[in-house]
PDB file of C-alpha atoms in Angstrom:
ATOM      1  CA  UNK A   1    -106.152 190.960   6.563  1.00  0.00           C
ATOM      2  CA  UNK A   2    -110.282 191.379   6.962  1.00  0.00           C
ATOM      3  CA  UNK A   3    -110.052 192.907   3.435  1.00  0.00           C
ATOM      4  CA  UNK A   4    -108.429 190.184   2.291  1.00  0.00           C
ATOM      5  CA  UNK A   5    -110.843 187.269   4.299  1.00  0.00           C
ATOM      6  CA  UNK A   6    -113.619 189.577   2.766  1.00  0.00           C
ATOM      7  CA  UNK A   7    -112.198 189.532  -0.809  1.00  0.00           C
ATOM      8  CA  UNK A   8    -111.641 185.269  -0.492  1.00  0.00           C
ATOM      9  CA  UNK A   9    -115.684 185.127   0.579  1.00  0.00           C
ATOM     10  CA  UNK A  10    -116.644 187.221  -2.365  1.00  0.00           C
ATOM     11  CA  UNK A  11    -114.653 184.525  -4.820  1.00  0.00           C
ATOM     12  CA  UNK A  12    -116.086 182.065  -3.248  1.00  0.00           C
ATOM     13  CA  UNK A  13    -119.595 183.407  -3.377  1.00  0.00           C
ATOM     14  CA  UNK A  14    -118.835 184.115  -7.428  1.00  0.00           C
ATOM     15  CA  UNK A  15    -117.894 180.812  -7.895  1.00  0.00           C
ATOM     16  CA  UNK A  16    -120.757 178.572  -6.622  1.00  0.00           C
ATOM     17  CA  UNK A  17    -121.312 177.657  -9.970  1.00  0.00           C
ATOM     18  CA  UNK A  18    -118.491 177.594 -12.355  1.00  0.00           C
ATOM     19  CA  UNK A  19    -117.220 174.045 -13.608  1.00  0.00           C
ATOM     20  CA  UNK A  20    -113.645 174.712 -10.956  1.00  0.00           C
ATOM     21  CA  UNK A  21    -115.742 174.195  -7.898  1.00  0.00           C
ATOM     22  CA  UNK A  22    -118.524 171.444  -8.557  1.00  0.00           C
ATOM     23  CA  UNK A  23    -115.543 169.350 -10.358  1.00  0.00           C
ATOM     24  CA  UNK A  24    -113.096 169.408  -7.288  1.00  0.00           C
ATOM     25  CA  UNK A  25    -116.089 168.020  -5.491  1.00  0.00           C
ATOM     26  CA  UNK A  26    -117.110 165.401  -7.344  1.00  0.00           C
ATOM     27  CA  UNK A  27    -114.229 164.640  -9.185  1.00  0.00           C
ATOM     28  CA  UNK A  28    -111.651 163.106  -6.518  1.00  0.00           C
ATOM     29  CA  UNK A  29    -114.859 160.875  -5.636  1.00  0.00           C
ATOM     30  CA  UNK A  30    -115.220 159.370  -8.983  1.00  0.00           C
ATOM     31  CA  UNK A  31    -111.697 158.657  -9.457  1.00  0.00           C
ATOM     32  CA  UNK A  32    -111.171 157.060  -5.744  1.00  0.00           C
ATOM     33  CA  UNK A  33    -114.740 155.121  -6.926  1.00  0.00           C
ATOM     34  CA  UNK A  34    -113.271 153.704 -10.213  1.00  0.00           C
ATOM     35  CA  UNK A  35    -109.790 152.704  -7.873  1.00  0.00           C
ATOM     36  CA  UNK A  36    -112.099 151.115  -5.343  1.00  0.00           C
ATOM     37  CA  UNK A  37    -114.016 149.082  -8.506  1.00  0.00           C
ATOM     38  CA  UNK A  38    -110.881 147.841 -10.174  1.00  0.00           C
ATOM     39  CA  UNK A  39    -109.390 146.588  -6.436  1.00  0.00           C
ATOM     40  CA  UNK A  40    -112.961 145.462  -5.667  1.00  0.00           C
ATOM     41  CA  UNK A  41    -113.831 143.177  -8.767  1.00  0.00           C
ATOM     42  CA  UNK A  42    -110.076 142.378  -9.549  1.00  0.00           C
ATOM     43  CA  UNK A  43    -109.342 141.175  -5.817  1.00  0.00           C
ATOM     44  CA  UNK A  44    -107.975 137.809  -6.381  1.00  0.00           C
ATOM     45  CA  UNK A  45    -105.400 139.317  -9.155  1.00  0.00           C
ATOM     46  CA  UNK A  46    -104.035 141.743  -7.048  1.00  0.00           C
ATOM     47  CA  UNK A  47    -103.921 138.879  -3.475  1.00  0.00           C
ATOM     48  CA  UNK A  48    -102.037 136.848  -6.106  1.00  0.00           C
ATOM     49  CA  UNK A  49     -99.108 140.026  -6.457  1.00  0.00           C
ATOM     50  CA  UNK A  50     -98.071 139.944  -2.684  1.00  0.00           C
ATOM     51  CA  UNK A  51     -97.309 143.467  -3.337  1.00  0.00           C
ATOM     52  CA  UNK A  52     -97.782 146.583  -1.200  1.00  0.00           C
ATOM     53  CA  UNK A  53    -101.759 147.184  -2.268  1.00  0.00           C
ATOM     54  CA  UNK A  54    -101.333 150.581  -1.090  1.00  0.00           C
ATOM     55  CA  UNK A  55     -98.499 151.648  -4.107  1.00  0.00           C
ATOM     56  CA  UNK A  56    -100.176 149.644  -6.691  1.00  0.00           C
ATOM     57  CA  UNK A  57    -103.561 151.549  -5.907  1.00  0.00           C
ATOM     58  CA  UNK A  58    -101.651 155.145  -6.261  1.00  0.00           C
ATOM     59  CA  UNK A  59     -99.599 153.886  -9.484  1.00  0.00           C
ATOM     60  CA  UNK A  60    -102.851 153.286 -10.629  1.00  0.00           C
ATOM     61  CA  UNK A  61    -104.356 156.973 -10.280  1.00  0.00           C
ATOM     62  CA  UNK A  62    -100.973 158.804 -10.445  1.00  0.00           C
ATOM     63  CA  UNK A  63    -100.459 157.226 -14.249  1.00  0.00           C
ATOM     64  CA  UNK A  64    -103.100 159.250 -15.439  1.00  0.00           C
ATOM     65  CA  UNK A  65    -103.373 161.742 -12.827  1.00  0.00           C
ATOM     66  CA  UNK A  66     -99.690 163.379 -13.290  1.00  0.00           C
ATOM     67  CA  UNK A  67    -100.109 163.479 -17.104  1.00  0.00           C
ATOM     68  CA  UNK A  68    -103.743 164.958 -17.508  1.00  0.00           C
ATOM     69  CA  UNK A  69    -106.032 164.888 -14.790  1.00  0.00           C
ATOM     70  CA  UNK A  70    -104.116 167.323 -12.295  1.00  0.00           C
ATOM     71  CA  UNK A  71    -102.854 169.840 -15.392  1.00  0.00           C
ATOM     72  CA  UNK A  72    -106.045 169.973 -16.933  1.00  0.00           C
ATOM     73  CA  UNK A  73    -107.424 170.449 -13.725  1.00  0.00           C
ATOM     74  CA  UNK A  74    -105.155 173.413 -13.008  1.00  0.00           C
ATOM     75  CA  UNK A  75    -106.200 174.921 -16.634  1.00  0.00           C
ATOM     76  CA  UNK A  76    -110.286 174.577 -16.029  1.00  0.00           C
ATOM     77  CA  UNK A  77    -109.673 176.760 -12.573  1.00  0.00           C
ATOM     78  CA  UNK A  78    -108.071 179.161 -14.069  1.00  0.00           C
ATOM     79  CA  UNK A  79    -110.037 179.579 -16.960  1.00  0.00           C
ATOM     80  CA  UNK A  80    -112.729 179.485 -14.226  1.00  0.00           C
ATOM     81  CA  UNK A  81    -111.656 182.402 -12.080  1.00  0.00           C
ATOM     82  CA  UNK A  82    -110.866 184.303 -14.160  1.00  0.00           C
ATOM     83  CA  UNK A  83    -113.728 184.076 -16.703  1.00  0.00           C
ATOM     84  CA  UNK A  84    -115.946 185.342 -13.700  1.00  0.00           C
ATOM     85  CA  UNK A  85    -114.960 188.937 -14.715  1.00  0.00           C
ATOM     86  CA  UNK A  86    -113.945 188.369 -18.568  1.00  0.00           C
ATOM     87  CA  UNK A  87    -117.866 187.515 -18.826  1.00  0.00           C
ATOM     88  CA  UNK A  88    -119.375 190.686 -17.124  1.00  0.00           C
ATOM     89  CA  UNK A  89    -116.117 193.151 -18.876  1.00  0.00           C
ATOM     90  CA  UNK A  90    -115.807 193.520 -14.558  1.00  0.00           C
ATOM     91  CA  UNK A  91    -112.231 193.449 -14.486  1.00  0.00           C
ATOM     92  CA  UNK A  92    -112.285 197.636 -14.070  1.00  0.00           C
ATOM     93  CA  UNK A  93    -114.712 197.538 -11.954  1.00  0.00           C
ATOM     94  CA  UNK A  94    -113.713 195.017  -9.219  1.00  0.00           C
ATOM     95  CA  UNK A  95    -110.163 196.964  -8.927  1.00  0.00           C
ATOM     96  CA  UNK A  96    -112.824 200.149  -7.977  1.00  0.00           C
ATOM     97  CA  UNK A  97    -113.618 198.425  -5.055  1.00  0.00           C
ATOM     98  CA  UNK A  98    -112.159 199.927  -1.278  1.00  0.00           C
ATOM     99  CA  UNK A  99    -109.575 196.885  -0.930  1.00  0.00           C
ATOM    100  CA  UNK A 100    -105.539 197.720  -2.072  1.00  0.00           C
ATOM    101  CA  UNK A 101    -105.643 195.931  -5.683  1.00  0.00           C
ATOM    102  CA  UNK A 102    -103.164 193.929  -4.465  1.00  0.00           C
ATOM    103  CA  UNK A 103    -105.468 192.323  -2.061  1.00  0.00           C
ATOM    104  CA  UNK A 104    -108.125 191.751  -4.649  1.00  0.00           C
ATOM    105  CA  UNK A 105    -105.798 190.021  -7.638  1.00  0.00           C
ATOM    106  CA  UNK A 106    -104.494 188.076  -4.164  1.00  0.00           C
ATOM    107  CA  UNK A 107    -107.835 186.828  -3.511  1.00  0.00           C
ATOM    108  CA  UNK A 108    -108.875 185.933  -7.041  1.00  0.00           C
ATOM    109  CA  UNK A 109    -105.279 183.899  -7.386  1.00  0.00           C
ATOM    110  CA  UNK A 110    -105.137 182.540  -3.720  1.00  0.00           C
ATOM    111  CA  UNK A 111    -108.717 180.782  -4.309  1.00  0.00           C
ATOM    112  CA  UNK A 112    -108.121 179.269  -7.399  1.00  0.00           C
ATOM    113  CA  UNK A 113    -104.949 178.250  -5.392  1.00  0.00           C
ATOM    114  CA  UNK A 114    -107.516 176.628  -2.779  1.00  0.00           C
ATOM    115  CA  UNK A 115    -109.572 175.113  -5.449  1.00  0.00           C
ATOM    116  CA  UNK A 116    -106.550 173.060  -6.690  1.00  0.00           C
ATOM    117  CA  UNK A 117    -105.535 172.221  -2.879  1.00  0.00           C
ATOM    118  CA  UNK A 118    -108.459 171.179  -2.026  1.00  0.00           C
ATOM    119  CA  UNK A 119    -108.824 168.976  -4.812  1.00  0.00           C
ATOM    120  CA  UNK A 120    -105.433 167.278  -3.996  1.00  0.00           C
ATOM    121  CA  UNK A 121    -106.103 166.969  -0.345  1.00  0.00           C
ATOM    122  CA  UNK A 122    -109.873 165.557  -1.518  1.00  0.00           C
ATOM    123  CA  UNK A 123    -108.778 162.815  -3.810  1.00  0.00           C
ATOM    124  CA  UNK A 124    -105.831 161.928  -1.154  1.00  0.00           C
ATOM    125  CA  UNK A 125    -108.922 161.379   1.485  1.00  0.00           C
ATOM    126  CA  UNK A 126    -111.008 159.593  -0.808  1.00  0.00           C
ATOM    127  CA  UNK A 127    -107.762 156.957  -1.366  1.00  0.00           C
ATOM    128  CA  UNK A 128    -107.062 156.169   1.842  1.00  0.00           C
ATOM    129  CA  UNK A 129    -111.064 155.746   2.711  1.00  0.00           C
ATOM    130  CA  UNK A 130    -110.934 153.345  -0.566  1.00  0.00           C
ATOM    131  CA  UNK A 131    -107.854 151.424   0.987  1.00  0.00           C
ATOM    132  CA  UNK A 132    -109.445 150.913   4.585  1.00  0.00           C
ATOM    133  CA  UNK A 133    -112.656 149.366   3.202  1.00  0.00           C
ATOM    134  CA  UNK A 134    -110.887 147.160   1.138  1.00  0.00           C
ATOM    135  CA  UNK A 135    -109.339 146.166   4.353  1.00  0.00           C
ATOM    136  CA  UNK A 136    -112.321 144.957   5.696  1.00  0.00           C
ATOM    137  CA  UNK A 137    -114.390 144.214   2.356  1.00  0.00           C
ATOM    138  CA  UNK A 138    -111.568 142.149   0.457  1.00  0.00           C
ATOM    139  CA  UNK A 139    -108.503 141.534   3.345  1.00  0.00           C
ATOM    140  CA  UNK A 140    -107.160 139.011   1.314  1.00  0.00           C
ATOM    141  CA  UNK A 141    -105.600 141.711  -0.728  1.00  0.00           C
ATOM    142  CA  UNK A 142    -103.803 142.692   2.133  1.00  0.00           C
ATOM    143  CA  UNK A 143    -104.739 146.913   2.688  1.00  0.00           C
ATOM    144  CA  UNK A 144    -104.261 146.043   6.179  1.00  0.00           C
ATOM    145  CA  UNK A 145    -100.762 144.460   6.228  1.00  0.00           C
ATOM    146  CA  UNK A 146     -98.648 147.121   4.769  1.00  0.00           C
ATOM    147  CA  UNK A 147     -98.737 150.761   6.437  1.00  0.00           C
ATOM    148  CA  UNK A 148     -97.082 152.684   3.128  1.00  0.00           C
ATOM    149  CA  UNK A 149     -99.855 155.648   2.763  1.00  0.00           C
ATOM    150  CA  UNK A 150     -97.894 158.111   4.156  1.00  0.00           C
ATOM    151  CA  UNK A 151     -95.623 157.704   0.955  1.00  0.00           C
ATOM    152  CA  UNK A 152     -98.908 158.196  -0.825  1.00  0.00           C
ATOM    153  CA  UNK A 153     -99.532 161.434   1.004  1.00  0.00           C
ATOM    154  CA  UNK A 154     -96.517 162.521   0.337  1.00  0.00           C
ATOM    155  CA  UNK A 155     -96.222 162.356  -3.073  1.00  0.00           C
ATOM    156  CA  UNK A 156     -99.702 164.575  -3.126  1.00  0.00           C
ATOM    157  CA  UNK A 157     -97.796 167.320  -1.611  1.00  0.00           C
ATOM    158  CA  UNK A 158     -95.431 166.816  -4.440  1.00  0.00           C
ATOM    159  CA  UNK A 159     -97.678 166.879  -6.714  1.00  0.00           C
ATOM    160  CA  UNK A 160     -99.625 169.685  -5.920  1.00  0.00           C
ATOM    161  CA  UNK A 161     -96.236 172.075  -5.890  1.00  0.00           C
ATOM    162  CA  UNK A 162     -95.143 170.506  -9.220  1.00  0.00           C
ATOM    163  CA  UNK A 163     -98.749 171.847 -11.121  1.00  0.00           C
ATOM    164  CA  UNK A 164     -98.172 175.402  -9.175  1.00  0.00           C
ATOM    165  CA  UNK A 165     -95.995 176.446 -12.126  1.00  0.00           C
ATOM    166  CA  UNK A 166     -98.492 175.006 -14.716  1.00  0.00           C
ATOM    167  CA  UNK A 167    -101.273 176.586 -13.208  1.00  0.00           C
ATOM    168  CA  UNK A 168     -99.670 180.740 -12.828  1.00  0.00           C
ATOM    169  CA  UNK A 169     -98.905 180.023 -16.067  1.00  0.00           C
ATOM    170  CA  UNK A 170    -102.524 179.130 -17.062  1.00  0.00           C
ATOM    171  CA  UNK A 171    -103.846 181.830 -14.378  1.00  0.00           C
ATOM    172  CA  UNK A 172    -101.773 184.668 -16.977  1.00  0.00           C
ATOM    173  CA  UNK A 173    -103.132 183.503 -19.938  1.00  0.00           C
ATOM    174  CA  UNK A 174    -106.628 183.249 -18.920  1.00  0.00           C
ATOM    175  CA  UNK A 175    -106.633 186.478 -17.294  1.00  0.00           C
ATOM    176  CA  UNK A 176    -105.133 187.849 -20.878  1.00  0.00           C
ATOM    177  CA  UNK A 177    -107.339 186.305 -23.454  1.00  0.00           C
ATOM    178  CA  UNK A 178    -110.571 186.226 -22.335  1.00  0.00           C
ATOM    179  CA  UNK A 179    -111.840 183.268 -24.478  1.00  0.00           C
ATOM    180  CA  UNK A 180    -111.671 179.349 -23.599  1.00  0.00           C
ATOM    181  CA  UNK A 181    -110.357 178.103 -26.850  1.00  0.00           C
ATOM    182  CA  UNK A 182    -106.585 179.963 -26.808  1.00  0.00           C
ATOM    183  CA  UNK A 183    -105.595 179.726 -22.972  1.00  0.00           C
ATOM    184  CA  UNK A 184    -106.958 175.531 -22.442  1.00  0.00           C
ATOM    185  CA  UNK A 185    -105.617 175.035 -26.118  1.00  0.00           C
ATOM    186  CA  UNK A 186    -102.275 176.460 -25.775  1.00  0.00           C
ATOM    187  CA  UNK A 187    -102.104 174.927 -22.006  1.00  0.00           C
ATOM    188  CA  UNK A 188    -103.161 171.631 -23.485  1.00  0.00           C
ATOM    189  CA  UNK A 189    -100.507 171.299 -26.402  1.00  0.00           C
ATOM    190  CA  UNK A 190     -97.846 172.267 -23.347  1.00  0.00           C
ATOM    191  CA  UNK A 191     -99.355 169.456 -21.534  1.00  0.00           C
ATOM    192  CA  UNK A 192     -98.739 167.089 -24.322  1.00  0.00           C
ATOM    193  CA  UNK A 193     -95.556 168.470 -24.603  1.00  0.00           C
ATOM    194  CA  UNK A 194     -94.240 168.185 -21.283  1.00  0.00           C
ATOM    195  CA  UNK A 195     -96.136 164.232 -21.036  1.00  0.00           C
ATOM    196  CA  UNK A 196     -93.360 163.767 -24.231  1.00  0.00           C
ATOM    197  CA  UNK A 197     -90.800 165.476 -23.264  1.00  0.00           C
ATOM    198  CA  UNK A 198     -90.170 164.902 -19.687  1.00  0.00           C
ATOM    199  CA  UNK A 199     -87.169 162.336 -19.861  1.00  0.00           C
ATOM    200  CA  UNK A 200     -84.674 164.941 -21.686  1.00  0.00           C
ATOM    201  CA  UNK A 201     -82.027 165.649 -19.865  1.00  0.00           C
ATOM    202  CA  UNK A 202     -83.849 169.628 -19.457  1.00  0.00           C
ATOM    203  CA  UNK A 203     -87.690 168.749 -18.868  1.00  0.00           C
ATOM    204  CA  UNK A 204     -87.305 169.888 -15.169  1.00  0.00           C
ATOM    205  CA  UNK A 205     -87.040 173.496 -16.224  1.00  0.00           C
ATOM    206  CA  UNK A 206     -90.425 173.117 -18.399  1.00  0.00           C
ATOM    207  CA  UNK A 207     -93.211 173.139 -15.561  1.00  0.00           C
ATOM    208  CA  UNK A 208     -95.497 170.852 -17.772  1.00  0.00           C
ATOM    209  CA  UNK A 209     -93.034 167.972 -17.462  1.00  0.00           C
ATOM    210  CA  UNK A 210     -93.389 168.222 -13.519  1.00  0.00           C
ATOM    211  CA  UNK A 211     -96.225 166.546 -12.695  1.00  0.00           C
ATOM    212  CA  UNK A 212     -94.911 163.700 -15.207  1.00  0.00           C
ATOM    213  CA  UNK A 213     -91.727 163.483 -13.393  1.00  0.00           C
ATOM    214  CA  UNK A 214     -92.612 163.471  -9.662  1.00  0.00           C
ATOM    215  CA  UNK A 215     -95.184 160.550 -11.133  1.00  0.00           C
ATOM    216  CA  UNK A 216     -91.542 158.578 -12.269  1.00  0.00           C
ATOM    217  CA  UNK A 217     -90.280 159.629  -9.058  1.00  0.00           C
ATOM    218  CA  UNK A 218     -92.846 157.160  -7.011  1.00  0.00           C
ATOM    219  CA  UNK A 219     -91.846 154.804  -9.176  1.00  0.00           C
ATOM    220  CA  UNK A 220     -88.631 154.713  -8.344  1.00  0.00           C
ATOM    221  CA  UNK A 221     -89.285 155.878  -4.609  1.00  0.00           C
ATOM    222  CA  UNK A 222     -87.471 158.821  -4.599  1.00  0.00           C
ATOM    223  CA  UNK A 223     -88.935 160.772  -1.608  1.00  0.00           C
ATOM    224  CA  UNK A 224     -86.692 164.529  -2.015  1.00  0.00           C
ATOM    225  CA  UNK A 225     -89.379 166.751  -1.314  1.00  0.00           C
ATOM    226  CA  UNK A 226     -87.869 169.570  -3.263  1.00  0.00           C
ATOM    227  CA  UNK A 227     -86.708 167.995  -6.437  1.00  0.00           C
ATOM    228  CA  UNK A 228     -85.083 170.615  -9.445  1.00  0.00           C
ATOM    229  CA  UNK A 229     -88.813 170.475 -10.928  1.00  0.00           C
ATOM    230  CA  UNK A 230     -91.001 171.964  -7.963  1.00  0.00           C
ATOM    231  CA  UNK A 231     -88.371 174.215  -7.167  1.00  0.00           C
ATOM    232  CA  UNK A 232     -89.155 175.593 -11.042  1.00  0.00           C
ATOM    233  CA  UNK A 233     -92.138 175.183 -10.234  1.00  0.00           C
ATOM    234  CA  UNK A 234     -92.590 177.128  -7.402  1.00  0.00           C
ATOM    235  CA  UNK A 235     -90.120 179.736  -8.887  1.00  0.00           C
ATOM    236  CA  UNK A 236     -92.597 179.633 -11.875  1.00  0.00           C
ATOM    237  CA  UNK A 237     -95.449 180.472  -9.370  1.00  0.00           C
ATOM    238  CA  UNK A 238     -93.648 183.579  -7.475  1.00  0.00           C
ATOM    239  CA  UNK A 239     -92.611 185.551 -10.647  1.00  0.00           C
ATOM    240  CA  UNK A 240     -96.181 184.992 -12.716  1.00  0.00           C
ATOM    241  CA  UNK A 241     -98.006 186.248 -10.150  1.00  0.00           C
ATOM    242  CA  UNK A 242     -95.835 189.639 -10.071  1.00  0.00           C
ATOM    243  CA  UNK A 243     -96.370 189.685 -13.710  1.00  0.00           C
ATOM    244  CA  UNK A 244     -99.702 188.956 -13.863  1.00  0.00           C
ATOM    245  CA  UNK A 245    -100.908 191.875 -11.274  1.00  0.00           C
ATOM    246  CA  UNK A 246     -98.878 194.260 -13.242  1.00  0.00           C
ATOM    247  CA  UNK A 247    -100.578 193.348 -16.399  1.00  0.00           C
ATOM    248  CA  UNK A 248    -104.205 193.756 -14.076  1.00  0.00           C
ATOM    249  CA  UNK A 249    -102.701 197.154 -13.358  1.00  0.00           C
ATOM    250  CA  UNK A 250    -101.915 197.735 -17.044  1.00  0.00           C
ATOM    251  CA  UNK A 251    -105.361 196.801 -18.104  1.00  0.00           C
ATOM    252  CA  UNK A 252    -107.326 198.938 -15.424  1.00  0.00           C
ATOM    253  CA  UNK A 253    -105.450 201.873 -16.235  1.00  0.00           C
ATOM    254  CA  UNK A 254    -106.180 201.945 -20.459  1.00  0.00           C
TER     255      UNK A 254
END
């Protein structure tokens, strides 16, 4: 387990500067700075709704951030990681290293896994900070009357297992093509795909349609934690991983 702690710090310490990390630090904060604008200068509109300010602030941010924000997200960390060693050819080297190679391709995956977590958990933070200074900025909106973030929360656990399949599917391609143009491209025609396709009667087998459909789920407040999707999803996750540390085995051996 030290090996493995040890191998975490060392992606960490490889990553200070890649595009992943600085975005799911700044990021979240723009997004929950552009809600807190449009609630801020639009205050009388939204008093004059009498609806739960709470949902209307996350149907505002999960519109867009189920169909590109989080998947594209997803794609730039594992471009990210993984472009670490494509850009120094270090891919045969790292596996030299005295920790079991499981342990290493564990520690590359499980931090871009982090990255993505964090920048869930970040942007949920940010929302709820937005919502309790409206409270006391602009009460006449009513932030303080309703006490439906939880539901919010929620669905950002959803969310986060539904792009788990999108992003081991990302994490293989990156880590097989070492160039930005055919993993993000091919990830972002999928995206498209799955934005268009996700009300056939199949989309919950395609992971790109999750994020899309747990985003139609709040809308219709269906709270089943483990809808068909995320348990694809999640599926998704388990088996790419196998087959993307056999392919790292493949590699180091040629």
């Amino acid at each position: 387990m030290n090996k493995f702690w040890l191998a975490l710090h060392s992606e960490f310490l490889k990553s200070r500067r890649t595009l992943a990390l600085a975005t799911a630090a700044w990021l979240p904060a723009l997004i929950a700075g552009l809600a807190f604008a449009l609630f801020y200068f639009r205050s009388e509109d939204f008093a004059k709704m009498g609806a739960d300010p709470w949902q209307m602030m996350a149907a505002n941010v999960f519109g867009l951030y189920a169909v590109l924000i989080l998947p594209m997200y997803a794609m730039v960390v594992a471009f990210s990681t993984n472009q670490v060693e494509h850009a120094s050819n270090a891919w045969k080297n790292l596996f030299t290293l005295p920790y079991p190679r499981l342990t290493i391709y564990l520690s590359k995956w499980a931090f871009a896994f982090l990255l993505i977590l964090a920048f869930s958990l970040l942007l949920c933070g940010w929302l709820y900070l937005v919502g309790n200074v409206l409270a006391v900025l602009k009460p006449e909106i009513g932030f303080q009357d309703f006490n439906s973030f939880g539901m919010t929360a929620r669905f950002f656990i959803k969310f986060f297992l539904a792009v788990l399949g999108v992003f081991s599917i990302q994490f293989l391609l990156s880590f097989y093509w070492r160039d930005f143009i055919r993993p993000v491209g091919a990830g972002l025609a999928l995206t498209i795909a799955g934005a268009i396709g996700a009300g056939w009667e199949y989309a919950w087998l395609f992971p790109y349609s999750a994020t899309v459909r747990v985003s139609e789920q709040f809308r219709k407040e269906q709270l089943s934690f483990f809808p068909p999707e995320i348990l694809v999803s999640l599926l998704a996750s388990g088996v790419l991983f196998l087959v993307g540390y056999l392919l790292a085995l493949r590699r180091i051996r040629r």
